[in-house]
JSON list of C-alpha atoms and ligand atoms in Angstrom, two decimals:
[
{"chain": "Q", "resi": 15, "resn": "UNK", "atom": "CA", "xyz": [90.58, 79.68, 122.61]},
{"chain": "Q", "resi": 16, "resn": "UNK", "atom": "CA", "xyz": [90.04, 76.64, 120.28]},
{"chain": "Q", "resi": 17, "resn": "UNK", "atom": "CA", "xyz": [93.70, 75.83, 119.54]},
{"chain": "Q", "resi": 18, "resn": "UNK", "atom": "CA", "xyz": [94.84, 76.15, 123.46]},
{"chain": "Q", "resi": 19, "resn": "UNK", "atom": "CA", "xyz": [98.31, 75.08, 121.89]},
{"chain": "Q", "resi": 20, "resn": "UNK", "atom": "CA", "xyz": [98.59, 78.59, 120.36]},
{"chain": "Q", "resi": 21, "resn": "UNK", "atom": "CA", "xyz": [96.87, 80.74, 122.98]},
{"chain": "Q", "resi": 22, "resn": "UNK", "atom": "CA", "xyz": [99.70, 82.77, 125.02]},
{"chain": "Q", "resi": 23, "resn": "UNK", "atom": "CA", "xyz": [99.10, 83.99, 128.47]},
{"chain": "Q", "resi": 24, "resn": "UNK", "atom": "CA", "xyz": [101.74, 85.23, 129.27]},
{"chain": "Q", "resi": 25, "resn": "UNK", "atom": "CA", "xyz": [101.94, 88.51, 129.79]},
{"chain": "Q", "resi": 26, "resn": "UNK", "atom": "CA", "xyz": [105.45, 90.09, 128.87]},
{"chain": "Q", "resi": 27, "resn": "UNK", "atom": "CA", "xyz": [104.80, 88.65, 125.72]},
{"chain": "Q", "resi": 28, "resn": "UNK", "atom": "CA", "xyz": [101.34, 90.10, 125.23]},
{"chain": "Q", "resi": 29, "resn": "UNK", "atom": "CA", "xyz": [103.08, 93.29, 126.17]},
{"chain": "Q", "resi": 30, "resn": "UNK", "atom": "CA", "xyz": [106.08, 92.67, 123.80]},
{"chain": "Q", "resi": 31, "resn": "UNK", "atom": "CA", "xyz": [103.29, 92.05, 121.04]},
{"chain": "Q", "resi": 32, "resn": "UNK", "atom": "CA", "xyz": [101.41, 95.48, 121.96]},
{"chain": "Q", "resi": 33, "resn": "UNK", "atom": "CA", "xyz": [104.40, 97.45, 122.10]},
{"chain": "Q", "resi": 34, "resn": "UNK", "atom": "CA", "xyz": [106.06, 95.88, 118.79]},
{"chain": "Q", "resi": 35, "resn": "UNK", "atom": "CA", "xyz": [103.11, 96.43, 116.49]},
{"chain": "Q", "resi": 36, "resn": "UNK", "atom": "CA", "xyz": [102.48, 99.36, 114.26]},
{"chain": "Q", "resi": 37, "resn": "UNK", "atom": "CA", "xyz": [99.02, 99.86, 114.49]},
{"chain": "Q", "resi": 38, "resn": "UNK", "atom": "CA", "xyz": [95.94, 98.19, 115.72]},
{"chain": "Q", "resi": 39, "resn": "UNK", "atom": "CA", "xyz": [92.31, 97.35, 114.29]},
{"chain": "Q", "resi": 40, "resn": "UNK", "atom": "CA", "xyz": [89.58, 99.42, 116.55]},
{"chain": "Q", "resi": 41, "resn": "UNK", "atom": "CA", "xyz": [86.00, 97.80, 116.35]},
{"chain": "Q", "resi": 42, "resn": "UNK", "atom": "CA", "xyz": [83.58, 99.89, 117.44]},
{"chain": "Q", "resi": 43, "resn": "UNK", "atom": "CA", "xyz": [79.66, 99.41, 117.85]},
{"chain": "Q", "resi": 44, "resn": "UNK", "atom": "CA", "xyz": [78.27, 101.65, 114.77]},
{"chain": "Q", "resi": 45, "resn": "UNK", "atom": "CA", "xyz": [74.77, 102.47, 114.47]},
{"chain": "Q", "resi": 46, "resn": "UNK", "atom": "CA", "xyz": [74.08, 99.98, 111.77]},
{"chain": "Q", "resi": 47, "resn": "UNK", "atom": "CA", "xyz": [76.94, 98.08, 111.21]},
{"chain": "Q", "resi": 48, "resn": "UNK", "atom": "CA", "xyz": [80.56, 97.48, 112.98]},
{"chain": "Q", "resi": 49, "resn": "UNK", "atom": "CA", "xyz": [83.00, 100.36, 112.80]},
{"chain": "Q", "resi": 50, "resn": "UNK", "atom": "CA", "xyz": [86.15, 99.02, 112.40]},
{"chain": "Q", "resi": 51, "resn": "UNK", "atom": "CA", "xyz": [89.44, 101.62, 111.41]},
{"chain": "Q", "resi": 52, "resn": "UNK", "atom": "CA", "xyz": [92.77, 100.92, 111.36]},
{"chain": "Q", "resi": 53, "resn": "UNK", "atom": "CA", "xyz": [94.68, 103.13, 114.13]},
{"chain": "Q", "resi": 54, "resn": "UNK", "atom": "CA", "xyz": [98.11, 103.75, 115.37]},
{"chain": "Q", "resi": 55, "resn": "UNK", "atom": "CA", "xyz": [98.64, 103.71, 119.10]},
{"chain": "Q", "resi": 56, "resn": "UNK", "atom": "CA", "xyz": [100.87, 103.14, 121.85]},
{"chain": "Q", "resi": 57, "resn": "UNK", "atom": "CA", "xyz": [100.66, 100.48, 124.42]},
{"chain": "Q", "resi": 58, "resn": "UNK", "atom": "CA", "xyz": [101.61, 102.62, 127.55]},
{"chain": "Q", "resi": 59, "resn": "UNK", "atom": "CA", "xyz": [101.23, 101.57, 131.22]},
{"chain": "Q", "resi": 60, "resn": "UNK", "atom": "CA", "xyz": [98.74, 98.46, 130.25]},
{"chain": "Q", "resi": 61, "resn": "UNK", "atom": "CA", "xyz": [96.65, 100.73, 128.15]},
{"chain": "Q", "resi": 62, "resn": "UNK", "atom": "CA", "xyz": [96.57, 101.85, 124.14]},
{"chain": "Q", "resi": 63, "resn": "UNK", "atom": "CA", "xyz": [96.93, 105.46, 124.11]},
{"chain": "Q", "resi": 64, "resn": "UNK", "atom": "CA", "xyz": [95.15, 106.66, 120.68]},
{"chain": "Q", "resi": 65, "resn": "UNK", "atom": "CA", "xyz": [94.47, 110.03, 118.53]},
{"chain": "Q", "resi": 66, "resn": "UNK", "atom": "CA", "xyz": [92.49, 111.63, 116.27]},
{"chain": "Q", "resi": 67, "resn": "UNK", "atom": "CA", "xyz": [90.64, 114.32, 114.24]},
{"chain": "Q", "resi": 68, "resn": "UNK", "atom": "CA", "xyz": [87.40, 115.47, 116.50]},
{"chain": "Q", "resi": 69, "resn": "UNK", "atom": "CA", "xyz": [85.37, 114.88, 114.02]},
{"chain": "Q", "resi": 70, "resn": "UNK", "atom": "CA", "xyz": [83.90, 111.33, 111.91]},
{"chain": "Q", "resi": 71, "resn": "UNK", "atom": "CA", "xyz": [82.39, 108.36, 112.48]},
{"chain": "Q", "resi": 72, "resn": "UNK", "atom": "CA", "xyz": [84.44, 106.26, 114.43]},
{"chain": "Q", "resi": 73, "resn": "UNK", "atom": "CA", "xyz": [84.52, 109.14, 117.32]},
{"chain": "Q", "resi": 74, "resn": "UNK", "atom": "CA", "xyz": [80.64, 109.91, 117.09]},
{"chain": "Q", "resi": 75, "resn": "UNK", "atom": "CA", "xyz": [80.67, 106.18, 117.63]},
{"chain": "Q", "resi": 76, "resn": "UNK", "atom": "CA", "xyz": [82.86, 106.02, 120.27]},
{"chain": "Q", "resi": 77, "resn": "UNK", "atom": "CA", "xyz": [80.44, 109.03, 122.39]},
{"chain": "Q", "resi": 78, "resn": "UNK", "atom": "CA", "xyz": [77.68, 107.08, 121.79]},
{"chain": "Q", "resi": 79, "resn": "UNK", "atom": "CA", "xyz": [79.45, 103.54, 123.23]},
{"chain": "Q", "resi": 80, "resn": "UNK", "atom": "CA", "xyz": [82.91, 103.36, 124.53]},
{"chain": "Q", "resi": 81, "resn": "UNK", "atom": "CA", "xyz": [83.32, 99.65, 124.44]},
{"chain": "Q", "resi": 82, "resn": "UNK", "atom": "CA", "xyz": [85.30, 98.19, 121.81]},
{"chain": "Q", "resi": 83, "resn": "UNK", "atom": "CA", "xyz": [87.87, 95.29, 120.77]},
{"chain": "Q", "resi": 84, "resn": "UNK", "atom": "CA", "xyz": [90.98, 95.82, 119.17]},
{"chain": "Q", "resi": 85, "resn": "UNK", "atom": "CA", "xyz": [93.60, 94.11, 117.51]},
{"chain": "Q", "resi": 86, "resn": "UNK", "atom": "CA", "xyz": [97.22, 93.70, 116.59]},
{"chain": "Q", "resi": 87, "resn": "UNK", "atom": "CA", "xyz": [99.91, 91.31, 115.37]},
{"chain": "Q", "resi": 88, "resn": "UNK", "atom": "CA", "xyz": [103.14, 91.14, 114.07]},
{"chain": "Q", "resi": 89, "resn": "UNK", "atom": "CA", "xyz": [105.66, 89.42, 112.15]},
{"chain": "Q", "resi": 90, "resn": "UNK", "atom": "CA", "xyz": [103.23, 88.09, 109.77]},
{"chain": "Q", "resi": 91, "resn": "UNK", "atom": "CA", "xyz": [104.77, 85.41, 107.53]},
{"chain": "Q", "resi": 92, "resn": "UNK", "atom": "CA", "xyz": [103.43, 83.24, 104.90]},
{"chain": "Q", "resi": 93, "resn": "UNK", "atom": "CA", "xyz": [104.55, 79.49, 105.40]},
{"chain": "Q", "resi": 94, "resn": "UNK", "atom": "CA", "xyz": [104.77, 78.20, 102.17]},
{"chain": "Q", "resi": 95, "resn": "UNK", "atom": "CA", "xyz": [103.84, 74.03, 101.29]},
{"chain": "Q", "resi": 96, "resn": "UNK", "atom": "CA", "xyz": [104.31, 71.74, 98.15]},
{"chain": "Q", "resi": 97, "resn": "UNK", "atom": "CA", "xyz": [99.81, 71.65, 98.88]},
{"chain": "Q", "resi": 98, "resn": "UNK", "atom": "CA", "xyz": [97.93, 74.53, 99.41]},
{"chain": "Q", "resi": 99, "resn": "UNK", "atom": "CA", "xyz": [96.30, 72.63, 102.48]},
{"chain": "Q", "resi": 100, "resn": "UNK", "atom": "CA", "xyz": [99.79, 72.72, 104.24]},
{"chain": "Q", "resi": 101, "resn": "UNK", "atom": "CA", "xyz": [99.99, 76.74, 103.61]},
{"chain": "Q", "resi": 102, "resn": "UNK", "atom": "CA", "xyz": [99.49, 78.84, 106.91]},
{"chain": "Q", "resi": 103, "resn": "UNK", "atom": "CA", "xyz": [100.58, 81.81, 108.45]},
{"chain": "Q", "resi": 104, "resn": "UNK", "atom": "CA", "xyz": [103.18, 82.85, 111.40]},
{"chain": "Q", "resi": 105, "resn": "UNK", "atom": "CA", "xyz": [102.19, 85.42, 113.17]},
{"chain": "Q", "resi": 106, "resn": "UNK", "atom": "CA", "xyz": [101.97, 86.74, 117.10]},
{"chain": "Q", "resi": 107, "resn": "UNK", "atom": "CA", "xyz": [98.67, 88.41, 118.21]},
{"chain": "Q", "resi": 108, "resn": "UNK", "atom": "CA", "xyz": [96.58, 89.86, 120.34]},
{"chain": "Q", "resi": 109, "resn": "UNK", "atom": "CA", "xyz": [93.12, 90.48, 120.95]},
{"chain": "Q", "resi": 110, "resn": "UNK", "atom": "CA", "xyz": [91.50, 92.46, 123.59]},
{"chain": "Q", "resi": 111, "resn": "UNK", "atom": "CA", "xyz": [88.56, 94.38, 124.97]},
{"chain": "Q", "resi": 112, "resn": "UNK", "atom": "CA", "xyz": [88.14, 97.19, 127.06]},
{"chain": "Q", "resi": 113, "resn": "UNK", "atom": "CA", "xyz": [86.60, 100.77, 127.04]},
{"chain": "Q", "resi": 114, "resn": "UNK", "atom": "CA", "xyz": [87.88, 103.86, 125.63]},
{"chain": "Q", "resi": 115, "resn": "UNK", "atom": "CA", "xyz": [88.07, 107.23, 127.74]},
{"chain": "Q", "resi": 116, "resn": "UNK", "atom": "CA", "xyz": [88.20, 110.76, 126.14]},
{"chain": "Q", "resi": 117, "resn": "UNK", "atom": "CA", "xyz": [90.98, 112.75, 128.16]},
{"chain": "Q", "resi": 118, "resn": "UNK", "atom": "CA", "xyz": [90.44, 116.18, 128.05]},
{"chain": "Q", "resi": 119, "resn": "UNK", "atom": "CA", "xyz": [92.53, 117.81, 130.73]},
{"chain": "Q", "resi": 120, "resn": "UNK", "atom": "CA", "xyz": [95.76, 120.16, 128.73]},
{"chain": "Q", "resi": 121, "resn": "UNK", "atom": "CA", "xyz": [98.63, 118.07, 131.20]},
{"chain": "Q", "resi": 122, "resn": "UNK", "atom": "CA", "xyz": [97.50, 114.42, 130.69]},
{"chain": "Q", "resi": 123, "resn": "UNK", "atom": "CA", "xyz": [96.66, 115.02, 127.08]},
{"chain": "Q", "resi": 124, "resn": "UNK", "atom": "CA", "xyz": [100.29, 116.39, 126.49]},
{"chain": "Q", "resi": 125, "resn": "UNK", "atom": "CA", "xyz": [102.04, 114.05, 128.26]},
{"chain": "Q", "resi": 126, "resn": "UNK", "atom": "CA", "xyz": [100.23, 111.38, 126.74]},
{"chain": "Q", "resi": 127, "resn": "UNK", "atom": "CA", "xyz": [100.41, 113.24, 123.27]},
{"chain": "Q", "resi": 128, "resn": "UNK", "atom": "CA", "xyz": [104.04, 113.06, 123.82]},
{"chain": "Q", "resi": 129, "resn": "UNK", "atom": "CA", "xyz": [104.55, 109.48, 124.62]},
{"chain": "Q", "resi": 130, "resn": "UNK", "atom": "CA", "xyz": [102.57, 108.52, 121.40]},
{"chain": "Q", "resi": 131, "resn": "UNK", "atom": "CA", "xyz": [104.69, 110.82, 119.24]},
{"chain": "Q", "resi": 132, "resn": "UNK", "atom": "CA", "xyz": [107.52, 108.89, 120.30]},
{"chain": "Q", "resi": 133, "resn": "UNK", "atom": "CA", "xyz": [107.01, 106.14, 119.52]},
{"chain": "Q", "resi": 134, "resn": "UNK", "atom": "CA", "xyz": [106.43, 107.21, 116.00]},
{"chain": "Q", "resi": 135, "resn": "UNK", "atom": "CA", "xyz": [109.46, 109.82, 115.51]},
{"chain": "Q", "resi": 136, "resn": "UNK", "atom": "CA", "xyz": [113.27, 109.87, 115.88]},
{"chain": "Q", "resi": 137, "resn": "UNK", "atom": "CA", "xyz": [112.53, 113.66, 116.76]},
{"chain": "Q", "resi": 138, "resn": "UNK", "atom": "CA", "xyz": [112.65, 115.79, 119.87]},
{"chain": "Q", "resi": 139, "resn": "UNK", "atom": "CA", "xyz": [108.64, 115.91, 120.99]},
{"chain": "Q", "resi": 140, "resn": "UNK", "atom": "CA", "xyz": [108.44, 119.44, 122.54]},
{"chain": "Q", "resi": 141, "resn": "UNK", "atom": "CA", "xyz": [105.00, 120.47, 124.76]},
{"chain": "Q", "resi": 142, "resn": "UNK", "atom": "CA", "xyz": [102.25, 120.56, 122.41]},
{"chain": "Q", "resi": 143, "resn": "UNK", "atom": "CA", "xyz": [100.35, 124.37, 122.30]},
{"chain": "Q", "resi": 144, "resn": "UNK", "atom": "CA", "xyz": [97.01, 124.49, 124.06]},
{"chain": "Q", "resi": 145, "resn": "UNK", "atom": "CA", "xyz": [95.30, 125.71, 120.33]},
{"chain": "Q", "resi": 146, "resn": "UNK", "atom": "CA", "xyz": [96.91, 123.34, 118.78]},
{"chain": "Q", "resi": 147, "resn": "UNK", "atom": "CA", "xyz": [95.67, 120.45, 121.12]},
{"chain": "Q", "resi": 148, "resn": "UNK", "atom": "CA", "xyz": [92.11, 121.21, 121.22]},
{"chain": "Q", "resi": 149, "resn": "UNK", "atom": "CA", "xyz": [91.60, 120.19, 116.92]},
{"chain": "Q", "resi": 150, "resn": "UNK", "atom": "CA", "xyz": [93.65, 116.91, 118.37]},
{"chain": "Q", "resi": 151, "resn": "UNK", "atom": "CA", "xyz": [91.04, 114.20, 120.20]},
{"chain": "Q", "resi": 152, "resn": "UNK", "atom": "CA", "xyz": [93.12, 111.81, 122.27]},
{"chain": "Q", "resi": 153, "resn": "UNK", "atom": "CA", "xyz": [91.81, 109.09, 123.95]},
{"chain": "Q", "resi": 154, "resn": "UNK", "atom": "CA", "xyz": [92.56, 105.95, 126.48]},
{"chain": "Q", "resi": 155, "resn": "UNK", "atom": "CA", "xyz": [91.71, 102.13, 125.98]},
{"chain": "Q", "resi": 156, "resn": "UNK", "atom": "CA", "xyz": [91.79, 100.14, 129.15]},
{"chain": "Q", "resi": 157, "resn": "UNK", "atom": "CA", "xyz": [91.71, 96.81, 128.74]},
{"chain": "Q", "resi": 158, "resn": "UNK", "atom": "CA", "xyz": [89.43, 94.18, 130.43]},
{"chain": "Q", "resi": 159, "resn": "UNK", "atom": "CA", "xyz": [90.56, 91.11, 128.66]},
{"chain": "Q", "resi": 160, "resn": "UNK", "atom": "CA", "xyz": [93.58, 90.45, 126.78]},
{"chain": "Q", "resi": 161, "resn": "UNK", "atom": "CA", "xyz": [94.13, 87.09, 124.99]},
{"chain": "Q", "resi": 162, "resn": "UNK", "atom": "CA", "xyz": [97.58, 86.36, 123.12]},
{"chain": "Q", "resi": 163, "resn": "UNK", "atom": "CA", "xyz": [98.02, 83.75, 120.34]},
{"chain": "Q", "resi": 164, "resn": "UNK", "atom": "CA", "xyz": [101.33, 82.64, 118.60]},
{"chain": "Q", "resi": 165, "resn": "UNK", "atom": "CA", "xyz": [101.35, 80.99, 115.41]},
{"chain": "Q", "resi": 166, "resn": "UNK", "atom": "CA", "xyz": [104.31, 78.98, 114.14]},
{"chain": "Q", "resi": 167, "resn": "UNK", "atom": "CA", "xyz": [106.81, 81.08, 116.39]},
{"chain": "Q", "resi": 168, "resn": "UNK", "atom": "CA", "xyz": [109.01, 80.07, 119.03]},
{"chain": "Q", "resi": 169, "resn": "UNK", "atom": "CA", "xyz": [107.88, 81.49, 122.10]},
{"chain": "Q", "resi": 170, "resn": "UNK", "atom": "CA", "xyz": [110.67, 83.10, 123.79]},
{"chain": "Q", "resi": 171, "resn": "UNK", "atom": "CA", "xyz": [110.21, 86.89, 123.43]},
{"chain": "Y", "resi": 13, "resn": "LIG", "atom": "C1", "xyz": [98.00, 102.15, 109.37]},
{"chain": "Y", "resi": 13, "resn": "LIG", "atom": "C2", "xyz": [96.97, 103.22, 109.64]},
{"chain": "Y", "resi": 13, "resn": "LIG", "atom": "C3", "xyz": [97.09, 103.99, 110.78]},
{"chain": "Y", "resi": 13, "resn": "LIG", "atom": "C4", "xyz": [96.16, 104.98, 111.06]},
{"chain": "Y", "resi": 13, "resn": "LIG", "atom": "N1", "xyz": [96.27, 105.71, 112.21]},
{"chain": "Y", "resi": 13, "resn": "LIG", "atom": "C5", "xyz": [95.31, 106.58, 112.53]},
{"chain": "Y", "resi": 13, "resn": "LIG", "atom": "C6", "xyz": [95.34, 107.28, 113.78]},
{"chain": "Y", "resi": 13, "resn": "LIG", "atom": "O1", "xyz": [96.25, 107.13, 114.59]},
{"chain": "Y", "resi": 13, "resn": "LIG", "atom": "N2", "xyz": [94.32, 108.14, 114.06]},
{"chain": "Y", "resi": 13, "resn": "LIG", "atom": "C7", "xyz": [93.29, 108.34, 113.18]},
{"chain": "Y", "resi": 13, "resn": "LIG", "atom": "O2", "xyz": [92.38, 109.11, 113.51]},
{"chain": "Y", "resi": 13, "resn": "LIG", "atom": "N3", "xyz": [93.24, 107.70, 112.01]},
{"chain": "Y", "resi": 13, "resn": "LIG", "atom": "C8", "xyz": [94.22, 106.82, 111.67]},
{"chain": "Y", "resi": 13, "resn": "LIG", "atom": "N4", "xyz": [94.16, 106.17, 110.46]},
{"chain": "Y", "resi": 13, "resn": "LIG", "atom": "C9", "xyz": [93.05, 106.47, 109.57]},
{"chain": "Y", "resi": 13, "resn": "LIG", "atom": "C10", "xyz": [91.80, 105.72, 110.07]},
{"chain": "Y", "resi": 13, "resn": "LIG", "atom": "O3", "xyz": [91.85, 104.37, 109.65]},
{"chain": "Y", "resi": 13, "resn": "LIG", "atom": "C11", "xyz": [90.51, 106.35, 109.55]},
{"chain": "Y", "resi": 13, "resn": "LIG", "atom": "O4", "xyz": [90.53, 106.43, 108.14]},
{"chain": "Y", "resi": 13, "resn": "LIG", "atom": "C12", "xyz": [90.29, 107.75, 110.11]},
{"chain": "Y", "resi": 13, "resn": "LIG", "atom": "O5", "xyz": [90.50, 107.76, 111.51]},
{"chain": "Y", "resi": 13, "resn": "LIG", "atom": "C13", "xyz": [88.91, 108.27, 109.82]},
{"chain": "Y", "resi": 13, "resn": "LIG", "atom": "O6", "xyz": [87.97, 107.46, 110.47]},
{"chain": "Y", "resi": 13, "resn": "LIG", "atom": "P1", "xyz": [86.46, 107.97, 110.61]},
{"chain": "Y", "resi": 13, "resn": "LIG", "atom": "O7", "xyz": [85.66, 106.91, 111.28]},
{"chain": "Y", "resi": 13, "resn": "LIG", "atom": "O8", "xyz": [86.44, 109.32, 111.22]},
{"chain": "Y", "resi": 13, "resn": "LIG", "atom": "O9", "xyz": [86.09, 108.01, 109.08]},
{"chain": "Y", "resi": 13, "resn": "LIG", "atom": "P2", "xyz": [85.10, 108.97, 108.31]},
{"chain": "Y", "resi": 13, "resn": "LIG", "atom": "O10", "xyz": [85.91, 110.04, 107.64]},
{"chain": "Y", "resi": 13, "resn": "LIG", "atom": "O11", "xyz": [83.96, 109.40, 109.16]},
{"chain": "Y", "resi": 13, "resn": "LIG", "atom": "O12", "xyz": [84.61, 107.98, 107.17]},
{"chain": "Y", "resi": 13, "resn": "LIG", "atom": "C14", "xyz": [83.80, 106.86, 107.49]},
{"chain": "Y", "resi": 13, "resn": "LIG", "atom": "C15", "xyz": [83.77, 105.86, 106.37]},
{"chain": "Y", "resi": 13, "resn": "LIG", "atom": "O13", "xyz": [84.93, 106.00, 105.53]},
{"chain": "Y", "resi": 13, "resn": "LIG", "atom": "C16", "xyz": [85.52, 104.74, 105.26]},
{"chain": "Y", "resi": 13, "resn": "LIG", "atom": "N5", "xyz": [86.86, 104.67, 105.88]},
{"chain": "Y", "resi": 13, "resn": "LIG", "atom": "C17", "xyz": [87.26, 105.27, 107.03]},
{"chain": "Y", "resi": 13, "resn": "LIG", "atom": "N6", "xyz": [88.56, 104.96, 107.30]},
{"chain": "Y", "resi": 13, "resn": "LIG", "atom": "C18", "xyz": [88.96, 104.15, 106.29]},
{"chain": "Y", "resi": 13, "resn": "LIG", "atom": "C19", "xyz": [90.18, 103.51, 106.01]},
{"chain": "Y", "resi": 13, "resn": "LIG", "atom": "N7", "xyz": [91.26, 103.58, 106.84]},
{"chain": "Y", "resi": 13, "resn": "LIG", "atom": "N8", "xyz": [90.26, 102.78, 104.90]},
{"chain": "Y", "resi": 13, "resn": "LIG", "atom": "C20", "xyz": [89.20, 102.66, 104.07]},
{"chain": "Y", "resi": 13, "resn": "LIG", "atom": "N9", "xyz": [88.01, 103.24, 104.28]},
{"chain": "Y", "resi": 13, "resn": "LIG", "atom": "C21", "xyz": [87.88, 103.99, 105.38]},
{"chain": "Y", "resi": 13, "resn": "LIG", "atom": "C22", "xyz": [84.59, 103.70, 105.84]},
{"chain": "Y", "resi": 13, "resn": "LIG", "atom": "O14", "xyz": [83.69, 103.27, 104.85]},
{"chain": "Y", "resi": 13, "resn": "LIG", "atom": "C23", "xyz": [83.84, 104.43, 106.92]},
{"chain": "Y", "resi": 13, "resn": "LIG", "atom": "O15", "xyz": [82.54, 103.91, 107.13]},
{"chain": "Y", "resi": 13, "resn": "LIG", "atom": "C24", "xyz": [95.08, 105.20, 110.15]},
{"chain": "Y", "resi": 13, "resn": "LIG", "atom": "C25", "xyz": [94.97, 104.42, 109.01]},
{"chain": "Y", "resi": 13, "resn": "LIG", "atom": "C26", "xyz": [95.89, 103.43, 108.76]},
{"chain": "Y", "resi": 13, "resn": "LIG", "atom": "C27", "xyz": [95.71, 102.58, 107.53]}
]
């Protein structure tokens, strides 16, 4: 990283960052250009647990090539200035890389259904029907590089 004053490497905070954000940016390789879709997830175990409809591009791209790069941040904060030179942004991110992994057995997917629906809901996440599962695609990202950088922040978690 260029500005090695920002870059974070530790990793409870990367993990505080991937558990804290809302939703990540997926960048896929598409067949002519980059596929990139905003996704909710859940970091879970040192991986982002992910779902979807079957169908659409960013899964047909996903069968053809299961690497990809994602994103998050949070606590994005305009810092204002008297010049627009001294404007900037606070923020805490992290970038990473990995490969994605279709699961398809009824007991992980559930259980891994589950732990992504709470994350998201206040309510009680029952077992999810097998019929109902199969229109649901879930999938695994581990990662094989994870960078962290803090802008503007203190860096106590
Ligand atoms: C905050 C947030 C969270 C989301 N969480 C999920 C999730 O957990 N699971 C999930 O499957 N989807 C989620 N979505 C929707 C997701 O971004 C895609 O729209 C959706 O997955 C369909 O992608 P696709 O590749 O199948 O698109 P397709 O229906 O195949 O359409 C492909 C084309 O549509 C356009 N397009 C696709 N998505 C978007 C978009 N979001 N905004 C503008 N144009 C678009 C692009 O031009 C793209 O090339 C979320 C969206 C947001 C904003």
């Amino acid at each position: 990283m260029r500005r090695t004053d920002k870059e974070v490497r530790d990793q409870g905070w990367i993990d505080a960052v991937l558990t804290k954000a809302l939703f990540c940016h997926l960048a896929i390789n598409g067949d002519e250009y980059p596929c990139l879709v905003p996704m909710n997830f859940v970091w879970h175990e040192g991986r982002l647990i992910l779902h979807s409809a079957p169908d659409g591009e960013k899964i047909r791209s996903l069968r053809k090539n299961p690497r990809v790069t994602f994103a998050v941040e949070t606590d994005p904060e305009l810092v204002t200035h008297t010049t627009a030179c001294g404007y900037g942004m606070r923020y805490r991110s992290v970038i990473g890389q990995g490969t994605a992994r279709f699961v398809e057995e009824y007991e992980e997917k559930n259980n891994l259904l589950k732990v992504l629906s709470k994350k998201y809901t206040s309510c009680k996440v029952d077992d999810f029907q097998l019929d109902k599962l199969a229109h649901v695609i879930l999938f695994i990202i581990t990662p094989t590089s994870l960078t962290g950088k803090n802008s503007g922040y203190p860096l106590e978690r």
